[in-house]
């Protein structure tokens, strides 16, 4: 049983580090034992200490001295050793302690190894080779997520951060980061079976397996994966699909296989998902990827310039960074559009061109737009009636306009997702998120739809100026 000082120790740390840092690292530490001069803390692995220490070491030592005593030493114990770590030691590098390296006794428990099954045939990982750590631009909003991602990629056999649940709005780099994990693992551990799969593809595969009576084959295939990366997990909504994923998840986790998930919301606000699945999603680490701040936006623009071998004046970059703030895709799309306009019109990429492109693709009047403005314009554009948009009708043509209104309200107003849903027929936030995702997918895959939407958005912006 932990002594009274242990709770004081944790409280002291919580007062000196950010809540997200505490939730990421400190909550995974457990009291092991202590004597007259040493506190022993149980941690998941040596890799955990290596990554955790730079962010929390100072707060941990201050808490140790304050609650246990200035003469106390700190050791870490690894309860299980399921990797190829040096037996009996967990080391904090000297570069992290400001002095000589500290070696900590590793208390191990015996584990029973299961017989190894025959290796399955190689698979297509469906990873994008262009999404790597090397071209993932780091900033304040994504530093913690990247640190954990690299730790996983470098030590995939560790059960630390399993599952890794990464959430945030569309376009902030979630898919890039988890893809980079897969690419790194494939490079360093070529024998591991890594699979990147979009949640809607997983759903389709499951539906096909039920129809073809091959559900056992479907489940068995996923149970052979060493590193499973599920993108856009919010798409897995039906009870049957969730139940199947639940059993796959359990098998992978019990066999120390990595599960990496991206989503547009944290597990705590999921609706329509079983509690047992929610509990498992929180087993590892839940990390938010926020929208890029100004400095990161400028760094992303500089990185894209280097990749494309182009030069853009600093005042133009500053203008783009100031006015394109939603996500990385908008930033990159703006630069691509600048290049296209420059080539097509045989002109320089200057501030005037940037103003034209940004006004067309992003719009500077988004803060002035209201739901009423967007609803009126959308009904006029698509020949729809407002009473139908806010009604319960599911007619295809009405649903499309309703989804467009929700998407534009999310993009151009300060309304929350819940407020948008309530204003459009009393719908919940999950309906709004689904609508926005549907429109974004069509914008990414249907050229004519994208061009039509760009023209429509341009008329909205002109009308408000």
C-alpha positions as CSV (number, residue, x, y, z in Angstrom):
1,X,0.0,0.0,0.0
2,X,1.3,3.4,-0.9
3,X,2.3,5.7,2.0
4,X,0.6,9.0,2.6
5,X,3.7,10.8,1.1
6,X,2.9,9.2,-2.3
7,X,-0.3,11.2,-2.7
8,X,1.5,14.4,-1.6
9,X,4.3,13.5,-4.0
10,X,1.8,13.3,-6.9
11,X,0.0,16.5,-5.9
12,X,3.2,18.4,-5.8
13,X,4.1,17.3,-9.3
14,X,0.6,18.2,-10.6
15,X,1.1,21.7,-9.3
16,X,4.3,22.2,-11.2
17,X,3.6,20.8,-14.7
18,X,0.8,21.2,-17.2
19,X,-2.3,19.0,-16.9
20,X,-1.7,17.3,-20.3
21,X,1.9,16.5,-19.3
22,X,0.7,15.0,-16.0
23,X,-1.9,12.9,-17.8
24,X,0.5,11.7,-20.4
25,X,3.4,10.7,-18.1
26,X,2.7,10.8,-14.3
27,X,-0.5,8.8,-14.4
28,X,1.4,5.9,-15.8
29,X,3.7,5.7,-12.8
30,X,2.9,3.5,-9.8
31,X,4.3,3.4,-6.3
32,X,6.5,0.3,-5.8
33,X,8.2,0.6,-2.5
34,X,10.4,2.9,-0.3
35,X,12.8,2.6,2.5
36,X,14.7,5.1,4.6
37,X,16.6,6.6,1.7
38,X,15.1,5.5,-1.6
39,X,11.8,5.8,-3.4
40,X,11.1,3.1,-6.0
41,X,8.6,3.9,-8.8
42,X,7.2,1.3,-11.2
43,X,7.1,2.4,-14.8
44,X,6.1,0.6,-18.0
45,X,9.6,0.5,-19.6
46,X,13.1,2.0,-20.0
47,X,11.9,3.8,-23.1
48,X,9.2,5.5,-21.0
49,X,11.8,7.0,-18.6
50,X,14.0,8.1,-21.5
51,X,11.1,10.1,-23.1
52,X,9.4,11.2,-20.0
53,X,12.4,12.5,-18.1
54,X,13.1,15.7,-20.1
55,X,9.6,17.0,-19.5
56,X,9.0,16.0,-15.9
57,X,12.4,15.2,-14.2
58,X,12.7,18.5,-12.5
59,X,9.2,18.4,-11.1
60,X,9.7,14.8,-10.0
61,X,12.9,15.6,-8.0
62,X,11.4,18.7,-6.4
63,X,8.4,16.6,-5.3
64,X,10.7,13.9,-4.0
65,X,12.7,16.2,-1.9
66,X,9.7,18.1,-0.6
67,X,7.6,15.1,0.4
68,X,10.1,12.3,1.2
69,X,13.2,14.3,2.1
70,X,16.3,15.9,0.6
71,X,18.4,12.8,1.2
72,X,16.1,10.5,-0.8
73,X,17.2,8.9,-4.0
74,X,14.9,7.8,-6.9
75,X,14.8,4.4,-8.6
76,X,12.6,3.1,-11.3
77,X,11.3,-0.5,-11.5
78,X,10.0,-2.1,-14.6
79,X,7.4,-4.7,-13.7
80,X,7.6,-6.7,-16.8
81,X,10.5,-7.2,-19.3
82,X,8.9,-8.2,-22.7
83,X,11.6,-6.5,-24.9
84,X,15.3,-6.7,-25.5
85,X,16.2,-4.2,-22.9
86,X,19.3,-4.7,-20.8
87,X,18.2,-7.0,-18.1
88,X,18.0,-5.3,-14.7
89,X,18.5,-1.7,-15.5
90,X,16.6,1.4,-16.5
91,X,18.9,4.3,-17.2
92,X,18.3,8.1,-17.3
93,X,20.8,9.5,-19.7
94,X,23.3,12.0,-18.3
95,X,22.2,14.6,-20.8
96,X,18.8,14.6,-19.1
97,X,20.0,14.9,-15.6
98,X,22.7,17.5,-16.0
99,X,25.4,15.2,-14.5
100,X,26.5,11.6,-14.6
101,X,24.1,9.0,-15.8
102,X,21.9,7.4,-13.2
103,X,21.2,3.7,-13.2
104,X,18.1,2.5,-11.6
105,X,17.4,-1.0,-10.3
106,X,14.9,-2.8,-12.4
107,X,12.6,-5.1,-10.4
108,X,11.3,-7.8,-12.8
109,X,8.5,-10.3,-12.6
110,X,8.5,-13.6,-14.5
111,X,6.4,-13.8,-17.5
112,X,5.2,-16.9,-19.3
113,X,5.9,-16.6,-23.1
114,X,3.3,-18.0,-25.4
115,X,4.4,-20.3,-28.3
116,X,5.2,-18.3,-31.4
117,X,2.7,-18.8,-34.2
118,X,4.1,-19.2,-37.8
119,X,4.7,-15.9,-39.5
120,X,1.9,-14.7,-41.8
121,X,2.5,-13.8,-45.4
122,X,3.8,-10.2,-46.1
123,X,1.1,-7.6,-46.7
124,X,0.8,-4.2,-48.3
125,X,1.0,-1.7,-45.4
126,X,-0.8,1.1,-47.4
127,X,1.6,3.6,-45.9
128,X,2.3,6.9,-47.7
129,X,6.2,7.0,-48.0
130,X,6.0,10.8,-48.2
131,X,4.6,11.1,-44.7
132,X,7.7,10.8,-42.5
133,X,9.1,12.3,-39.3
134,X,11.6,14.1,-41.5
135,X,9.0,16.3,-43.2
136,X,6.7,16.6,-40.2
137,X,7.2,20.2,-39.0
138,X,7.3,20.4,-35.2
139,X,5.8,23.2,-33.1
140,X,4.3,23.8,-29.7
141,X,0.9,22.4,-30.7
142,X,2.3,19.0,-31.8
143,X,5.6,18.5,-29.8
144,X,4.2,16.1,-27.2
145,X,2.4,14.0,-29.8
146,X,5.5,13.8,-32.0
147,X,7.7,12.8,-29.0
148,X,5.4,10.0,-28.1
149,X,5.1,8.9,-31.8
150,X,8.8,8.7,-32.2
151,X,9.1,6.7,-29.0
152,X,6.6,4.2,-30.3
153,X,8.3,4.0,-33.7
154,X,11.7,3.4,-32.2
155,X,10.5,0.8,-29.7
156,X,7.4,-0.9,-31.1
157,X,7.8,-4.0,-28.9
158,X,7.3,-1.9,-25.8
159,X,3.7,-1.9,-24.4
160,X,4.0,1.7,-23.4
161,X,1.5,4.0,-25.0
162,X,-0.7,1.2,-26.2
163,X,-3.1,2.2,-27.6
164,X,-1.9,5.5,-28.8
165,X,-5.0,7.6,-29.3
166,X,-4.4,10.8,-31.3
167,X,-7.3,13.3,-31.7
168,X,-7.8,16.8,-33.1
169,X,-9.6,18.7,-35.9
170,X,-9.3,17.9,-39.5
171,X,-6.1,18.9,-41.3
172,X,-3.7,19.3,-38.3
173,X,-1.4,16.4,-39.2
174,X,-2.8,13.4,-37.4
175,X,-2.7,11.1,-40.4
176,X,0.8,12.3,-41.3
177,X,2.1,11.6,-37.8
178,X,0.7,8.1,-37.4
179,X,1.8,7.3,-40.9
180,X,5.3,8.4,-40.0
181,X,5.3,5.9,-37.1
182,X,4.5,3.1,-39.6
183,X,7.1,4.2,-42.1
184,X,9.8,4.3,-39.3
185,X,8.8,0.9,-38.0
186,X,8.9,-0.6,-41.5
187,X,12.4,0.8,-42.0
188,X,13.8,-0.5,-38.7
189,X,11.8,-3.6,-38.1
190,X,11.0,-5.0,-41.6
191,X,9.7,-8.3,-40.2
192,X,6.8,-6.6,-38.5
193,X,3.4,-6.5,-40.2
194,X,2.3,-2.9,-40.3
195,X,-1.1,-1.9,-41.6
196,X,-2.6,1.6,-42.1
197,X,-6.3,1.5,-42.7
198,X,-9.0,4.1,-42.8
199,X,-12.0,3.4,-40.6
200,X,-14.4,3.6,-43.5
201,X,-12.3,0.9,-45.3
202,X,-12.4,-1.3,-42.2
203,X,-16.2,-0.9,-42.1
204,X,-16.5,-1.9,-45.7
205,X,-14.3,-4.9,-45.3
206,X,-16.3,-6.0,-42.3
207,X,-19.6,-5.6,-44.2
208,X,-18.2,-7.6,-47.1
209,X,-17.0,-10.4,-44.8
210,X,-20.5,-10.7,-43.2
211,X,-22.1,-10.8,-46.6
212,X,-19.6,-13.4,-47.9
213,X,-19.6,-15.4,-44.7
214,X,-15.9,-14.9,-44.2
215,X,-16.0,-13.0,-40.9
216,X,-13.5,-15.4,-39.2
217,X,-11.0,-14.8,-42.0
218,X,-11.5,-11.1,-41.5
219,X,-10.9,-11.2,-37.8
220,X,-7.9,-13.6,-38.1
221,X,-6.2,-11.3,-40.6
222,X,-6.4,-8.3,-38.3
223,X,-5.2,-10.4,-35.4
224,X,-2.0,-11.1,-37.3
225,X,-1.1,-7.4,-37.5
226,X,1.9,-6.3,-35.4
227,X,1.2,-2.6,-35.7
228,X,-2.4,-1.6,-36.6
229,X,-3.0,2.1,-37.5
230,X,-6.7,3.0,-37.7
231,X,-7.4,6.5,-39.2
232,X,-10.6,8.5,-38.5
233,X,-11.9,6.1,-35.9
234,X,-15.1,8.2,-35.5
235,X,-16.3,6.5,-38.7
236,X,-16.7,3.2,-36.8
237,X,-20.2,3.8,-35.4
238,X,-22.3,0.6,-35.8
239,X,-22.6,-1.8,-32.9
240,X,-21.6,-4.8,-34.9
241,X,-18.5,-3.2,-36.3
242,X,-17.5,-1.9,-32.9
243,X,-18.0,-5.4,-31.4
244,X,-15.7,-6.9,-34.0
245,X,-13.1,-4.3,-33.5
246,X,-13.4,-4.8,-29.7
247,X,-12.3,-8.5,-30.1
248,X,-9.5,-7.6,-32.5
249,X,-8.3,-4.9,-30.1
250,X,-8.3,-7.3,-27.1
251,X,-6.2,-9.9,-29.0
252,X,-3.7,-7.4,-30.3
253,X,-3.3,-5.7,-26.9
254,X,-2.9,-9.0,-25.0
255,X,-0.2,-10.1,-27.4
256,X,1.7,-6.8,-27.1
257,X,0.9,-5.6,-30.6
258,X,0.7,-1.9,-31.2
259,X,-2.7,-0.1,-31.8
260,X,-2.6,3.4,-33.1
261,X,-5.8,5.4,-33.6
262,X,-6.6,8.8,-34.9
263,X,-10.0,10.5,-34.3
264,X,-11.6,14.0,-34.5
265,X,-12.6,13.9,-30.9
266,X,-11.4,12.5,-27.5
267,X,-12.9,9.3,-26.2
268,X,-14.6,11.2,-23.4
269,X,-17.2,12.8,-25.8
270,X,-17.9,9.8,-27.9
271,X,-21.6,9.0,-28.3
272,X,-23.1,5.6,-29.3
273,X,-20.1,3.6,-28.3
274,X,-20.0,0.9,-25.6
275,X,-18.3,1.7,-22.3
276,X,-16.0,-1.3,-22.5
277,X,-14.6,0.0,-25.8
278,X,-14.2,3.5,-24.4
279,X,-12.3,2.1,-21.4
280,X,-9.9,0.3,-23.7
281,X,-9.3,3.4,-25.8
282,X,-8.1,5.1,-22.6
283,X,-5.7,2.3,-21.6
284,X,-2.7,3.8,-23.2
285,X,-2.2,7.5,-23.9
286,X,-4.7,10.0,-25.3
287,X,-3.1,13.1,-26.9
288,X,-4.6,16.1,-28.6
289,X,-3.1,17.6,-31.8
290,X,-4.1,21.2,-31.8
291,X,-4.4,23.7,-34.7
292,X,-1.0,25.2,-35.6
293,X,0.0,28.5,-34.0
294,X,1.4,31.4,-36.0
295,X,5.1,30.3,-35.6
296,X,4.3,26.7,-36.7
297,X,2.3,28.0,-39.7
298,X,5.3,30.0,-40.8
299,X,7.6,27.0,-40.3
300,X,5.2,24.8,-42.4
301,X,5.3,27.4,-45.2
302,X,9.1,27.5,-45.2
303,X,9.2,23.7,-45.3
304,X,6.9,23.6,-48.3
305,X,9.0,26.2,-50.1
306,X,12.1,24.1,-49.6
307,X,10.3,20.9,-50.8
308,X,9.0,22.7,-53.9
309,X,12.2,24.7,-54.6
310,X,10.5,28.0,-54.7
311,X,11.1,31.4,-53.1
312,X,8.3,33.5,-51.6
313,X,8.9,36.9,-50.1
314,X,8.7,37.1,-46.3
315,X,5.8,39.6,-46.3
316,X,3.8,37.2,-48.5
317,X,4.5,34.3,-46.1
318,X,3.6,36.5,-43.1
319,X,0.3,37.4,-44.8
320,X,-0.6,33.8,-45.5
321,X,0.4,32.7,-42.0
322,X,-1.7,35.5,-40.5
323,X,-4.8,34.7,-42.5
324,X,-4.8,30.9,-43.1
325,X,-5.0,29.5,-39.6
326,X,-7.4,26.5,-39.7
327,X,-5.1,23.7,-40.6
328,X,-2.0,22.4,-42.5
329,X,-4.0,21.4,-45.6
330,X,-5.2,25.0,-46.1
331,X,-1.7,26.3,-45.7
332,X,-0.3,23.8,-48.3
333,X,-3.3,24.3,-50.6
334,X,-2.7,28.1,-50.5
335,X,0.9,27.7,-51.6
336,X,0.0,25.2,-54.3
337,X,-2.6,27.7,-55.6
338,X,-0.1,30.5,-55.6
339,X,2.3,28.4,-57.7
340,X,-0.5,27.5,-60.1
341,X,-1.8,31.1,-60.5
342,X,1.8,32.3,-60.9
343,X,2.5,29.8,-63.7
344,X,-0.9,30.3,-65.4
345,X,-0.8,34.1,-65.4
346,X,3.0,34.3,-65.8
347,X,3.3,36.6,-62.8
348,X,5.3,36.9,-59.6
349,X,4.1,35.5,-56.3
350,X,3.6,38.8,-54.6
351,X,1.3,40.2,-51.9
352,X,-1.5,41.1,-54.3
353,X,-1.6,37.6,-55.7
354,X,-1.6,36.2,-52.1
355,X,-4.6,38.4,-51.2
356,X,-6.5,37.2,-54.2
357,X,-5.8,33.5,-53.6
358,X,-6.4,33.7,-49.8
359,X,-9.7,35.5,-50.3
360,X,-10.8,32.8,-52.8
361,X,-9.7,29.7,-50.9
362,X,-10.0,30.7,-47.3
363,X,-11.7,34.0,-46.9
364,X,-10.9,36.8,-44.4
365,X,-14.4,37.6,-43.5
366,X,-15.2,34.3,-41.7
367,X,-15.5,36.0,-38.4
368,X,-18.2,38.3,-39.8
369,X,-20.4,35.5,-41.3
370,X,-23.4,34.2,-39.4
371,X,-25.4,31.0,-39.6
372,X,-28.3,33.0,-41.0
373,X,-26.1,34.5,-43.8
374,X,-24.8,31.1,-44.8
375,X,-28.3,29.5,-44.6
376,X,-29.9,32.2,-46.7
377,X,-27.1,32.0,-49.4
378,X,-27.1,28.2,-49.5
379,X,-30.9,28.0,-49.9
380,X,-30.7,30.5,-52.7
381,X,-27.7,28.8,-54.4
382,X,-29.2,25.3,-54.3
383,X,-32.9,26.2,-54.6
384,X,-33.8,24.8,-51.2
385,X,-36.2,25.9,-48.5
386,X,-35.0,26.8,-45.0
387,X,-37.8,24.9,-43.4
388,X,-36.6,21.7,-45.2
389,X,-33.0,22.3,-44.0
390,X,-34.0,22.4,-40.4
391,X,-36.6,19.6,-40.7
392,X,-36.1,15.9,-40.2
393,X,-36.4,15.1,-43.9
394,X,-33.8,12.8,-45.4
395,X,-34.3,13.6,-49.1
396,X,-30.9,13.4,-50.8
397,X,-30.9,16.9,-52.2
398,X,-31.9,18.5,-48.8
399,X,-29.3,16.4,-46.9
400,X,-26.5,17.7,-49.2
401,X,-27.5,21.4,-48.6
402,X,-27.8,20.8,-44.9
403,X,-24.3,19.3,-44.8
404,X,-22.9,22.2,-46.8
405,X,-24.5,24.7,-44.4
406,X,-23.0,22.8,-41.4
407,X,-19.6,22.7,-43.1
408,X,-19.6,26.4,-43.9
409,X,-20.8,27.4,-40.4
410,X,-18.0,25.4,-38.8
411,X,-15.5,27.0,-41.2
412,X,-16.6,30.6,-41.2
413,X,-18.3,31.3,-37.8
414,X,-17.4,31.1,-34.2
415,X,-20.2,28.8,-33.4
416,X,-19.4,25.5,-31.6
417,X,-20.3,22.2,-33.2
418,X,-23.1,21.7,-30.7
419,X,-24.4,25.2,-31.4
420,X,-24.5,24.6,-35.1
421,X,-26.4,21.3,-34.6
422,X,-28.9,22.9,-32.3
423,X,-29.5,25.7,-34.7
424,X,-30.1,23.4,-37.6
425,X,-33.1,21.3,-36.4
426,X,-31.8,20.4,-32.9
427,X,-29.2,17.9,-34.2
428,X,-26.4,16.6,-32.0
429,X,-22.7,17.3,-32.5
430,X,-21.9,13.9,-34.1
431,X,-24.3,14.8,-37.0
432,X,-22.4,18.0,-37.6
433,X,-19.0,16.3,-37.5
434,X,-20.3,13.6,-39.9
435,X,-21.6,16.4,-42.3
436,X,-18.3,18.3,-42.2
437,X,-16.3,15.1,-42.8
438,X,-18.5,14.2,-45.8
439,X,-18.1,17.5,-47.4
440,X,-14.3,17.5,-46.8
441,X,-14.0,14.1,-48.4
442,X,-15.9,15.3,-51.5
443,X,-13.8,18.4,-51.7
444,X,-10.7,16.2,-51.7
445,X,-11.9,13.7,-54.3
446,X,-14.3,15.5,-56.6
447,X,-12.8,18.2,-58.7
448,X,-16.1,19.7,-60.1
449,X,-17.7,19.7,-56.6
450,X,-14.6,21.5,-55.2
451,X,-14.6,24.1,-58.0
452,X,-18.3,24.7,-57.5
453,X,-17.8,25.1,-53.7
454,X,-14.9,27.5,-54.2
455,X,-17.1,29.8,-56.4
456,X,-19.9,29.7,-53.9
457,X,-17.6,30.5,-51.0
458,X,-16.1,33.4,-53.0
459,X,-19.6,34.9,-53.5
460,X,-20.2,34.6,-49.7
461,X,-17.1,36.5,-49.0
462,X,-17.8,39.2,-51.5
463,X,-21.3,39.6,-50.2
464,X,-20.0,40.3,-46.7
465,X,-17.3,42.8,-47.7
